[in-house]
XYZ file of C-alpha atoms in Angstrom:
334
model
C 63.929 -74.452 -71.572
C 60.930 -76.225 -72.467
C 57.416 -76.106 -70.684
C 56.532 -79.302 -68.740
C 52.958 -79.401 -68.356
C 51.339 -79.184 -65.121
C 49.036 -82.424 -64.022
C 45.894 -82.390 -64.134
C 43.568 -82.078 -61.212
C 41.267 -84.758 -60.539
C 37.840 -84.537 -59.172
C 37.053 -86.118 -55.582
C 33.289 -87.604 -55.195
C 30.222 -86.007 -56.952
C 28.136 -83.790 -54.634
C 24.448 -85.155 -54.253
C 21.958 -84.757 -56.872
C 20.443 -81.183 -56.957
C 16.806 -81.006 -58.718
C 16.967 -80.073 -61.976
C 16.346 -77.048 -63.669
C 16.641 -75.034 -66.867
C 20.277 -73.317 -67.419
C 20.520 -69.781 -68.349
C 19.575 -68.744 -71.978
C 22.805 -69.295 -74.401
C 24.082 -66.141 -75.697
C 24.070 -64.544 -78.809
C 26.923 -65.594 -81.427
C 30.023 -63.483 -80.689
C 29.211 -63.058 -77.268
C 32.761 -64.488 -74.673
C 32.232 -65.403 -71.756
C 33.946 -66.601 -68.229
C 33.908 -69.173 -65.948
C 35.875 -71.130 -63.494
C 37.106 -74.657 -62.881
C 36.364 -76.328 -59.729
C 35.392 -80.015 -58.047
C 32.797 -78.544 -55.375
C 30.953 -75.422 -56.758
C 31.704 -74.368 -53.074
C 31.831 -70.341 -53.878
C 29.027 -69.448 -56.145
C 28.740 -66.417 -55.282
C 32.333 -65.635 -55.410
C 32.454 -66.869 -59.116
C 29.145 -64.642 -59.827
C 30.690 -61.535 -58.315
C 33.856 -62.110 -61.407
C 31.496 -62.268 -63.965
C 31.757 -65.911 -64.557
C 28.411 -68.008 -65.882
C 30.244 -71.016 -66.742
C 31.331 -73.689 -64.287
C 33.928 -76.672 -65.862
C 33.993 -79.878 -63.833
C 36.495 -82.346 -65.061
C 35.110 -86.238 -65.050
C 37.569 -89.195 -65.424
C 35.638 -91.538 -67.639
C 36.358 -95.075 -67.523
C 34.578 -97.960 -69.738
C 31.237 -99.358 -68.147
C 30.438 -96.458 -66.236
C 26.777 -95.635 -66.389
C 26.417 -91.327 -67.927
C 24.575 -90.474 -65.003
C 27.416 -90.616 -62.922
C 27.921 -86.981 -63.852
C 24.146 -85.779 -63.784
C 24.553 -84.285 -60.275
C 27.229 -81.797 -61.496
C 24.977 -80.588 -64.330
C 22.543 -80.037 -62.257
C 24.528 -78.657 -59.602
C 25.663 -76.130 -62.116
C 22.321 -75.084 -63.376
C 20.668 -74.682 -60.076
C 23.377 -72.434 -58.930
C 22.466 -70.314 -62.536
C 25.619 -71.076 -64.244
C 26.549 -73.191 -67.699
C 28.548 -76.317 -67.249
C 31.409 -77.421 -69.352
C 32.587 -81.064 -68.469
C 35.970 -81.897 -69.614
C 35.688 -86.123 -70.105
C 39.415 -87.366 -70.668
C 39.757 -90.905 -69.704
C 42.413 -92.515 -66.870
C 46.048 -91.402 -66.707
C 48.490 -93.278 -68.447
C 46.386 -95.565 -70.662
C 47.475 -98.452 -72.738
C 44.299 -98.333 -74.825
C 41.194 -96.489 -75.561
C 37.743 -98.197 -76.391
C 36.838 -95.347 -78.514
C 33.054 -96.965 -78.857
C 32.490 -97.170 -75.649
C 33.647 -93.672 -74.641
C 31.436 -92.357 -77.617
C 28.543 -94.149 -76.377
C 29.316 -92.367 -72.713
C 29.410 -89.075 -74.240
C 26.023 -89.613 -76.049
C 24.545 -90.551 -72.629
C 25.970 -87.392 -71.121
C 24.808 -85.178 -73.780
C 21.322 -86.633 -73.069
C 21.335 -85.349 -69.891
C 21.712 -81.501 -71.029
C 25.084 -80.073 -70.145
C 25.582 -76.999 -71.828
C 29.506 -77.957 -72.993
C 31.290 -81.197 -73.607
C 35.272 -81.031 -73.861
C 36.351 -84.182 -76.017
C 39.289 -85.440 -74.004
C 42.248 -83.597 -72.424
C 45.569 -82.920 -73.486
C 45.699 -85.634 -76.021
C 49.067 -85.018 -77.301
C 50.929 -86.857 -73.608
C 50.984 -90.201 -72.859
C 50.053 -89.408 -69.539
C 46.378 -88.927 -71.658
C 47.189 -91.098 -74.627
C 48.711 -94.641 -75.430
C 51.994 -93.946 -76.385
C 52.559 -94.773 -80.037
C 49.203 -94.119 -80.816
C 49.694 -90.490 -80.410
C 48.137 -88.635 -83.755
C 46.141 -85.780 -84.474
C 44.441 -87.835 -87.219
C 43.575 -90.538 -85.299
C 42.102 -88.400 -82.501
C 40.170 -86.755 -85.369
C 38.297 -89.906 -86.825
C 38.333 -92.135 -84.310
C 37.241 -89.843 -81.303
C 36.294 -86.348 -82.133
C 34.355 -86.911 -85.743
C 32.079 -89.659 -83.939
C 31.828 -87.986 -80.724
C 30.407 -84.772 -82.208
C 28.146 -86.767 -84.418
C 26.722 -88.774 -81.700
C 26.489 -85.806 -79.272
C 24.383 -83.259 -81.982
C 22.457 -86.127 -82.586
C 21.201 -86.754 -79.294
C 21.072 -82.865 -78.258
C 22.275 -80.246 -81.255
C 22.259 -77.901 -77.900
C 25.704 -78.794 -76.506
C 28.637 -77.345 -77.367
C 31.344 -79.410 -78.848
C 35.294 -78.053 -77.462
C 37.958 -79.778 -79.174
C 40.291 -81.258 -76.703
C 42.892 -79.051 -75.259
C 46.720 -79.843 -75.557
C 48.807 -79.705 -73.280
C 51.163 -76.512 -74.099
C 54.795 -78.252 -74.949
C 57.527 -77.905 -77.358
C 58.924 -81.277 -76.639
C 58.294 -83.682 -79.919
C 59.265 -87.002 -80.079
C 56.564 -88.470 -82.243
C 55.861 -91.218 -79.626
C 55.392 -90.247 -75.677
C 54.788 -86.628 -76.802
C 53.815 -84.213 -79.528
C 54.353 -80.480 -79.247
C 51.417 -79.117 -79.124
C 51.679 -76.910 -82.655
C 52.252 -79.518 -84.678
C 49.457 -80.990 -82.888
C 46.968 -79.082 -83.515
C 48.127 -78.327 -87.155
C 47.745 -81.568 -87.569
C 44.107 -81.644 -86.397
C 43.308 -79.208 -88.755
C 44.670 -81.011 -91.493
C 42.432 -83.775 -90.399
C 39.377 -81.893 -90.559
C 38.870 -81.228 -87.040
C 36.889 -77.625 -87.928
C 34.015 -79.606 -89.214
C 33.367 -81.716 -85.668
C 33.859 -78.856 -83.194
C 32.238 -75.916 -82.034
C 35.488 -74.543 -80.543
C 38.835 -75.321 -79.931
C 40.134 -75.827 -76.460
C 43.371 -74.113 -75.308
C 45.478 -74.264 -72.261
C 47.736 -71.408 -70.993
C 49.087 -72.694 -67.691
C 52.951 -71.785 -67.766
C 52.962 -68.333 -68.662
C 55.037 -66.113 -65.701
C 55.180 -62.532 -67.412
C 52.196 -60.264 -68.716
C 50.083 -61.238 -71.313
C 51.178 -58.590 -73.280
C 55.061 -59.537 -73.057
C 56.790 -61.672 -75.545
C 60.330 -62.736 -73.388
C 60.808 -62.315 -69.768
C 59.554 -65.871 -68.857
C 62.011 -67.210 -65.883
C 62.574 -70.492 -68.020
C 63.175 -68.860 -71.383
C 66.475 -70.239 -72.458
C 66.313 -67.206 -75.021
C 64.215 -69.017 -78.442
C 61.265 -67.522 -76.698
C 59.200 -70.751 -77.204
C 55.299 -69.503 -77.356
C 53.920 -71.752 -74.680
C 55.741 -69.421 -72.365
C 53.673 -66.321 -73.359
C 49.972 -65.552 -73.740
C 50.369 -63.754 -76.887
C 52.279 -66.463 -79.152
C 49.827 -69.423 -77.691
C 47.255 -67.836 -79.150
C 48.464 -66.902 -82.392
C 49.229 -70.811 -82.658
C 45.996 -71.926 -81.980
C 44.088 -68.885 -84.405
C 46.339 -69.433 -87.135
C 45.994 -73.213 -87.207
C 42.027 -73.432 -86.884
C 41.809 -70.153 -88.782
C 37.877 -69.847 -89.106
C 37.300 -71.845 -85.393
C 36.352 -70.000 -82.429
C 38.845 -71.110 -78.931
C 37.547 -71.826 -76.063
C 40.343 -71.399 -73.487
C 39.790 -74.725 -71.184
C 42.273 -73.649 -68.814
C 43.768 -70.253 -68.159
C 45.529 -69.850 -65.283
C 48.920 -68.121 -63.650
C 50.497 -69.840 -60.737
C 52.080 -68.019 -57.535
C 53.252 -69.705 -54.698
C 52.148 -66.531 -52.122
C 50.824 -68.672 -48.698
C 51.929 -71.844 -49.576
C 55.742 -72.468 -49.684
C 58.147 -74.099 -52.261
C 57.640 -74.844 -55.674
C 57.782 -78.496 -56.889
C 60.888 -78.611 -58.823
C 58.884 -78.780 -62.503
C 57.082 -75.232 -61.411
C 60.324 -73.505 -60.542
C 59.626 -70.963 -63.148
C 56.825 -69.770 -61.263
C 58.251 -68.916 -57.943
C 58.524 -65.143 -58.443
C 55.099 -64.568 -59.154
C 53.212 -62.866 -56.362
C 49.526 -63.142 -55.934
C 49.047 -59.397 -57.067
C 50.755 -60.429 -60.509
C 48.497 -63.525 -60.652
C 45.350 -61.047 -59.890
C 46.227 -58.389 -62.289
C 47.798 -60.942 -65.177
C 44.261 -62.853 -65.262
C 42.584 -59.560 -65.491
C 44.692 -58.583 -68.546
C 44.275 -61.941 -70.078
C 40.737 -61.817 -69.938
C 40.555 -58.600 -71.590
C 42.598 -59.572 -73.932
C 40.462 -62.403 -74.793
C 37.384 -60.065 -74.919
C 39.208 -58.187 -77.485
C 40.098 -60.604 -79.797
C 36.389 -61.575 -81.453
C 37.921 -65.073 -81.502
C 37.063 -66.388 -78.207
C 34.179 -68.115 -77.220
C 34.809 -68.755 -73.389
C 37.792 -68.603 -71.294
C 37.718 -70.805 -68.173
C 40.036 -69.574 -65.257
C 42.169 -72.458 -63.822
C 41.283 -72.935 -61.149
C 38.506 -71.119 -58.611
C 39.115 -72.782 -55.446
C 41.484 -76.047 -55.023
C 42.961 -76.828 -52.110
C 45.995 -79.550 -53.062
C 49.436 -78.603 -52.665
C 51.247 -81.740 -53.832
C 55.158 -82.163 -54.216
C 54.640 -82.319 -57.451
C 51.398 -80.870 -58.696
C 50.568 -77.297 -56.805
C 46.968 -76.940 -58.332
C 46.416 -74.509 -55.058
C 48.643 -72.362 -56.446
C 46.796 -71.366 -59.424
C 43.378 -70.756 -57.226
C 42.091 -67.380 -57.261
C 40.790 -68.277 -53.615
C 43.888 -68.006 -51.848
C 44.726 -69.570 -48.431
C 44.035 -66.370 -46.451
C 40.426 -66.104 -47.825
C 41.186 -63.671 -50.169
C 40.388 -63.253 -53.495
C 42.717 -60.566 -55.526
C 41.835 -61.821 -58.939
C 38.123 -61.354 -58.234
C 37.977 -57.526 -59.221
C 40.297 -58.015 -61.574
C 38.431 -60.254 -63.841
C 35.163 -57.979 -62.996
C 36.601 -55.368 -64.257
C 37.690 -57.407 -66.918
C 34.244 -58.540 -67.513
C 32.477 -55.154 -67.675
């Protein structure tokens, strides 16, 4: 069985602007930092209690947008004491991408003082990139390199994160590329020169991070994308000199929600206590590698549970208001 990647969440309206404040000072090199993805930053105290110092927001760019549309997000994060990662892809199922307009937008965003920008998202799928043009060399040459150069010319302090791929073994070269082939192609195209870290997603696990077998959807082939270490190794080996930034790390548990959508059936037996334990274990393991710059928990407090998308099942804030993973994360960060 091959993983079907979870669909990406979309953010509701941005909150009103907060007064701009200085972000926390940047850490020394070699430091591992923890963050969480949220739509609203409604639970900053809960986030801080886990050791999180970053917040990730996703913003869907469209041509014609003014960069000031994300200013309130940046200011809100900084005023709450967090560094902010903005993941900026486009609208879903694009038929074309205006690379110049996108790079201009990122340059404008960089001037607003975010701490990190992730350049697009899951670019190996036709959900996020025009079918027939999915190609790592195109991403590097048309988007990543010009975006990196523009961002750094405007604000050299902004971390540039290579767009994380959707974990999948499916590959037809047209509407989907397997992420191992794609990231190897990025490396061959020189991507490491145009990023501060490579984005990674791991969101289809249903075993302990230390396991190499036993995933409910594993047909015996042991595909890396179902498992923590095999996924890590794909990215660490494809980008040997590059730090990794896990921009989505999450474990799905239906506890408190009900039946899972069909594409996510493999998460059906994951209890919320396993979700909590595995998140803590994963963070401990990533900290120990010395290769990972940050990890963003997917997610903090999403409430959406739809017929094809169980986002709320990944949330550390559970429907009953508890956060079993909070203690596990805090322990991993001590």
